[in-house]
Short mmCIF file of N, CA and C in Angstrom, two decimals:
data_model
loop_
_atom_site.label_atom_id
_atom_site.label_comp_id
_atom_site.label_asym_id
_atom_site.label_seq_id
_atom_site.Cartn_x
_atom_site.Cartn_y
_atom_site.Cartn_z
N MET A 3 -81.57 94.98 72.77
CA MET A 3 -81.82 93.58 71.08
C MET A 3 -83.34 94.04 70.99
N ALA A 4 -83.19 93.44 69.61
CA ALA A 4 -84.85 93.85 69.29
C ALA A 4 -85.58 92.55 68.63
N LYS A 5 -86.47 92.32 68.78
CA LYS A 5 -87.48 90.75 68.25
C LYS A 5 -87.82 91.24 67.40
N LEU A 6 -87.79 90.81 66.10
CA LEU A 6 -88.74 91.02 65.20
C LEU A 6 -89.71 90.06 64.44
N TYR A 7 -90.98 90.40 63.96
CA TYR A 7 -91.80 89.55 63.30
C TYR A 7 -91.50 89.14 61.90
N VAL A 8 -91.40 87.88 61.54
CA VAL A 8 -91.53 87.79 60.16
C VAL A 8 -92.52 86.66 59.70
N GLY A 9 -93.62 87.22 58.60
CA GLY A 9 -94.65 86.93 58.39
C GLY A 9 -94.65 85.96 57.12
N ASN A 10 -95.55 85.57 56.82
CA ASN A 10 -95.69 85.03 55.18
C ASN A 10 -94.68 84.25 54.61
N LEU A 11 -93.90 83.51 55.94
CA LEU A 11 -93.02 82.35 55.69
C LEU A 11 -93.68 80.70 54.43
N SER A 12 -92.76 80.36 53.84
CA SER A 12 -93.49 79.13 53.28
C SER A 12 -93.31 78.24 54.55
N PHE A 13 -94.44 77.29 54.31
CA PHE A 13 -94.50 75.97 55.06
C PHE A 13 -92.73 75.16 55.16
N GLN A 14 -92.16 75.53 54.13
CA GLN A 14 -91.00 74.54 53.95
C GLN A 14 -89.68 75.16 54.66
N THR A 15 -90.13 76.29 55.38
CA THR A 15 -88.75 77.27 55.62
C THR A 15 -88.55 76.90 56.76
N GLY A 16 -87.39 76.74 57.24
CA GLY A 16 -86.83 76.39 58.54
C GLY A 16 -85.98 77.31 58.91
N GLU A 17 -85.26 77.15 60.47
CA GLU A 17 -84.99 77.87 61.34
C GLU A 17 -83.22 78.30 60.47
N ASP A 18 -82.89 77.16 60.21
CA ASP A 18 -81.83 77.30 59.68
C ASP A 18 -81.49 78.60 58.59
N GLU A 19 -83.01 78.02 57.19
CA GLU A 19 -82.85 79.12 56.61
C GLU A 19 -82.95 80.34 56.82
N LEU A 20 -83.96 80.90 57.34
CA LEU A 20 -84.14 81.79 58.18
C LEU A 20 -83.37 83.08 58.44
N LYS A 21 -82.19 81.77 59.41
CA LYS A 21 -81.28 82.39 59.92
C LYS A 21 -80.17 83.24 58.86
N ALA A 22 -79.77 82.11 57.90
CA ALA A 22 -78.82 82.45 56.87
C ALA A 22 -79.68 83.65 56.04
N PHE A 23 -80.73 84.15 55.80
CA PHE A 23 -81.24 84.74 54.95
C PHE A 23 -81.06 86.21 55.78
N PHE A 24 -81.17 85.95 56.97
CA PHE A 24 -81.08 87.13 57.78
C PHE A 24 -79.60 87.49 58.31
N ALA A 25 -79.02 86.66 58.30
CA ALA A 25 -77.27 86.75 58.23
C ALA A 25 -76.91 87.62 57.16
N GLU A 26 -77.54 87.90 56.37
CA GLU A 26 -76.56 88.75 55.02
C GLU A 26 -76.61 90.48 55.50
N VAL A 27 -77.78 90.58 56.59
CA VAL A 27 -77.99 92.28 56.88
C VAL A 27 -77.18 92.28 57.94
N ALA A 28 -77.76 91.11 59.10
CA ALA A 28 -77.15 91.29 60.34
C ALA A 28 -77.37 89.88 60.97
N GLU A 29 -76.52 89.62 61.75
CA GLU A 29 -76.37 88.32 62.29
C GLU A 29 -77.44 87.80 63.67
N PRO A 30 -78.55 87.29 63.73
CA PRO A 30 -79.62 86.86 64.61
C PRO A 30 -78.83 86.22 65.41
N SER A 31 -79.47 86.46 66.90
CA SER A 31 -78.92 85.58 67.81
C SER A 31 -79.65 84.88 68.16
N ARG A 32 -81.21 84.65 67.74
CA ARG A 32 -82.07 83.64 67.89
C ARG A 32 -82.99 83.58 66.97
N VAL A 33 -83.27 82.52 66.37
CA VAL A 33 -84.31 82.53 65.11
C VAL A 33 -85.65 81.13 65.48
N THR A 34 -86.44 81.63 65.60
CA THR A 34 -87.85 80.69 65.85
C THR A 34 -88.89 80.47 64.83
N VAL A 35 -89.34 79.64 64.50
CA VAL A 35 -90.13 79.36 63.32
C VAL A 35 -91.20 78.85 64.45
N ILE A 36 -92.49 79.46 64.42
CA ILE A 36 -93.68 79.07 64.95
C ILE A 36 -94.46 77.98 64.26
N ARG A 37 -94.28 76.89 65.14
CA ARG A 37 -94.98 75.68 64.59
C ARG A 37 -96.14 74.91 65.39
N ASP A 38 -97.06 74.39 65.05
CA ASP A 38 -98.53 73.83 65.08
C ASP A 38 -97.92 72.73 66.26
N LYS A 39 -98.62 72.81 67.30
CA LYS A 39 -98.19 72.04 68.79
C LYS A 39 -98.30 70.47 68.01
N PHE A 40 -99.43 70.61 67.72
CA PHE A 40 -100.08 68.79 67.20
C PHE A 40 -99.39 68.33 66.01
N THR A 41 -99.19 69.04 64.62
CA THR A 41 -98.80 68.49 63.46
C THR A 41 -97.56 68.66 63.09
N ASN A 42 -96.65 69.58 63.84
CA ASN A 42 -95.44 70.28 63.98
C ASN A 42 -94.81 70.74 62.43
N GLN A 43 -96.23 71.13 61.93
CA GLN A 43 -96.27 71.68 60.75
C GLN A 43 -96.07 73.23 61.02
N SER A 44 -95.10 74.09 60.26
CA SER A 44 -95.04 75.72 60.50
C SER A 44 -96.11 76.69 60.34
N ARG A 45 -96.22 77.44 60.90
CA ARG A 45 -97.32 78.17 61.00
C ARG A 45 -97.42 79.51 60.20
N GLY A 46 -96.18 79.83 59.65
CA GLY A 46 -95.96 80.36 58.60
C GLY A 46 -95.24 82.00 58.88
N PHE A 47 -95.04 81.69 59.96
CA PHE A 47 -94.25 82.85 60.99
C PHE A 47 -93.35 82.33 61.77
N GLY A 48 -92.49 83.36 61.85
CA GLY A 48 -91.60 83.27 62.97
C GLY A 48 -91.07 84.44 63.58
N PHE A 49 -90.06 84.39 64.65
CA PHE A 49 -89.07 85.71 65.21
C PHE A 49 -88.14 85.63 64.97
N VAL A 50 -86.98 86.72 64.87
CA VAL A 50 -85.33 87.05 64.55
C VAL A 50 -85.24 87.67 65.64
N GLU A 51 -84.73 87.23 66.77
CA GLU A 51 -83.63 88.42 67.66
C GLU A 51 -82.37 88.48 67.26
N ILE A 52 -82.00 89.90 67.23
CA ILE A 52 -80.87 90.57 66.73
C ILE A 52 -80.42 91.54 67.95
N ASP A 53 -79.23 91.22 68.39
CA ASP A 53 -78.59 92.28 69.25
C ASP A 53 -78.67 93.55 69.61
N ASP A 54 -78.64 93.80 68.13
CA ASP A 54 -78.17 95.96 67.86
C ASP A 54 -79.06 96.30 67.11
N ALA A 55 -79.99 97.02 67.99
CA ALA A 55 -81.26 97.82 67.57
C ALA A 55 -81.06 98.44 66.47
N ALA A 56 -79.79 99.05 66.35
CA ALA A 56 -79.79 99.52 64.44
C ALA A 56 -79.17 98.46 63.44
N LEU A 57 -79.01 97.47 63.88
CA LEU A 57 -79.13 96.31 62.55
C LEU A 57 -80.26 95.65 62.76
N ALA A 58 -81.20 95.67 63.48
CA ALA A 58 -82.42 95.20 63.66
C ALA A 58 -83.02 95.86 62.63
N SER A 59 -83.17 97.43 62.76
CA SER A 59 -83.75 98.39 61.75
C SER A 59 -83.30 98.46 60.72
N LYS A 60 -82.25 98.17 60.50
CA LYS A 60 -81.43 97.96 58.82
C LYS A 60 -82.18 96.85 58.46
N ALA A 61 -82.13 95.63 59.00
CA ALA A 61 -82.89 94.22 58.83
C ALA A 61 -84.12 94.46 58.11
N ILE A 62 -84.87 95.13 58.76
CA ILE A 62 -86.16 95.26 58.68
C ILE A 62 -86.40 96.23 56.86
N ALA A 63 -85.62 97.38 57.25
CA ALA A 63 -85.51 98.25 55.86
C ALA A 63 -85.54 97.02 54.61
N ALA A 64 -84.23 96.19 54.85
CA ALA A 64 -83.61 95.61 53.67
C ALA A 64 -84.20 94.09 53.30
N LEU A 65 -85.15 93.98 54.48
CA LEU A 65 -85.80 92.67 54.29
C LEU A 65 -87.33 92.61 54.16
N ASN A 66 -88.33 93.10 54.07
CA ASN A 66 -89.34 93.84 54.28
C ASN A 66 -89.59 93.67 52.74
N GLY A 67 -90.42 92.35 52.58
CA GLY A 67 -90.89 92.56 51.09
C GLY A 67 -90.23 91.92 50.15
N LYS A 68 -88.71 91.22 50.60
CA LYS A 68 -88.25 89.87 50.02
C LYS A 68 -88.40 89.01 49.69
N THR A 69 -88.34 87.98 49.15
CA THR A 69 -88.59 86.83 48.62
C THR A 69 -87.82 85.81 49.43
N LEU A 70 -88.57 84.90 49.87
CA LEU A 70 -87.65 83.59 50.52
C LEU A 70 -88.67 82.32 50.21
N GLY A 71 -88.05 81.18 49.50
CA GLY A 71 -89.04 80.27 49.66
C GLY A 71 -90.35 80.44 48.27
N GLY A 72 -90.32 81.66 47.88
CA GLY A 72 -91.07 82.02 46.43
C GLY A 72 -92.25 82.73 47.23
N ARG A 73 -92.07 83.23 48.38
CA ARG A 73 -92.89 84.07 49.28
C ARG A 73 -92.11 85.55 49.68
N ALA A 74 -92.89 86.49 49.42
CA ALA A 74 -92.44 87.82 49.79
C ALA A 74 -92.88 87.84 51.25
N LEU A 75 -91.67 88.06 51.91
CA LEU A 75 -91.59 88.07 53.75
C LEU A 75 -92.39 89.38 54.29
N LYS A 76 -92.86 89.65 55.13
CA LYS A 76 -93.52 90.48 55.90
C LYS A 76 -92.42 90.77 57.17
N VAL A 77 -91.50 91.75 57.24
CA VAL A 77 -90.62 91.87 58.54
C VAL A 77 -91.04 93.20 59.21
N ASN A 78 -90.88 93.04 60.42
CA ASN A 78 -91.33 94.60 61.40
C ASN A 78 -90.94 93.84 62.94
N GLU A 79 -91.09 95.02 63.53
CA GLU A 79 -90.35 94.83 64.95
C GLU A 79 -91.73 94.30 65.64
N ALA A 80 -91.10 93.38 66.42
CA ALA A 80 -92.53 92.45 66.90
C ALA A 80 -93.33 93.17 68.11
N LYS A 81 -94.69 92.68 68.38
CA LYS A 81 -95.44 93.64 69.47
C LYS A 81 -95.37 92.61 70.49
N PRO A 82 -94.98 93.33 72.07
CA PRO A 82 -95.28 92.22 72.87
C PRO A 82 -96.66 91.35 72.89
N GLN A 83 -96.52 90.45 73.04
CA GLN A 83 -97.57 89.50 73.35
C GLN A 83 -98.62 89.74 74.68
N GLU A 84 -99.62 89.61 73.64
CA GLU A 84 -100.93 90.13 74.68
C GLU A 84 -101.28 88.91 75.81
N PRO A 85 -101.36 89.48 77.33
CA PRO A 85 -101.58 88.63 78.31
C PRO A 85 -102.74 87.75 78.03
N ARG A 86 -102.90 86.00 78.21
CA ARG A 86 -103.96 85.58 77.62
C ARG A 86 -104.64 85.29 79.36
N MET A 87 -106.11 85.09 79.00
CA MET A 87 -106.84 84.71 80.10
C MET A 87 -106.46 83.48 80.84
N GLY A 88 -106.28 83.05 82.12
CA GLY A 88 -106.19 81.68 82.72
C GLY A 88 -107.07 80.92 82.59
N GLY A 89 -106.72 80.03 83.08
CA GLY A 89 -107.88 78.60 82.92
C GLY A 89 -108.38 78.32 81.99
N GLY A 90 -108.76 77.51 81.53
CA GLY A 90 -110.22 77.08 80.62
C GLY A 90 -111.26 76.59 81.04
N GLY A 91 -112.34 77.27 80.68
CA GLY A 91 -113.32 77.33 81.58
C GLY A 91 -114.02 76.04 82.38
N GLY A 92 -114.77 76.12 83.02
CA GLY A 92 -115.03 75.10 84.10
C GLY A 92 -115.69 73.99 83.26
N GLY A 93 -116.92 74.24 83.17
CA GLY A 93 -117.61 73.12 82.29
C GLY A 93 -118.79 72.00 83.43
N GLY A 94 -118.85 71.59 82.53
CA GLY A 94 -119.49 70.56 82.18
C GLY A 94 -120.44 70.25 83.58
N GLY A 95 -121.70 70.30 83.90
CA GLY A 95 -122.28 69.65 84.77
C GLY A 95 -123.65 68.66 84.11
N GLY A 96 -122.74 67.88 83.89
CA GLY A 96 -123.52 66.59 83.12
C GLY A 96 -124.56 65.93 83.36
N GLY A 97 -124.38 65.45 85.02
CA GLY A 97 -125.69 64.26 85.08
C GLY A 97 -127.33 65.40 85.30
N ARG A 98 -128.20 64.75 85.22
CA ARG A 98 -129.32 64.97 85.10
C ARG A 98 -129.68 65.52 86.77
N ARG A 99 -131.02 66.57 86.96
CA ARG A 99 -131.32 66.88 88.40
C ARG A 99 -132.87 66.83 88.19
N PHE A 100 -133.02 66.14 88.93
CA PHE A 100 -134.64 65.81 89.19
C PHE A 100 -135.17 66.84 90.81
#
């Protein structure tokens, strides 16, 4: 299975539209448009998973630079997510010390 990054999405592009766009070349097994956790607005990128690596390569070649929603898409193989540093900083010793 291959996971593809899709960038420069229109904020109006949803998962169904993106899936239909890719289905012309290769049927995606999963499509995710990344959204802001507070506003639920698209962040302008997403991921498409395709079970067959050869079809995924074909999709990259065929769809990178193609227009969807008035924007030229950037399609390439997704890089593994970097591990995040844990915890959120300690913080605050508030009060006064004498």
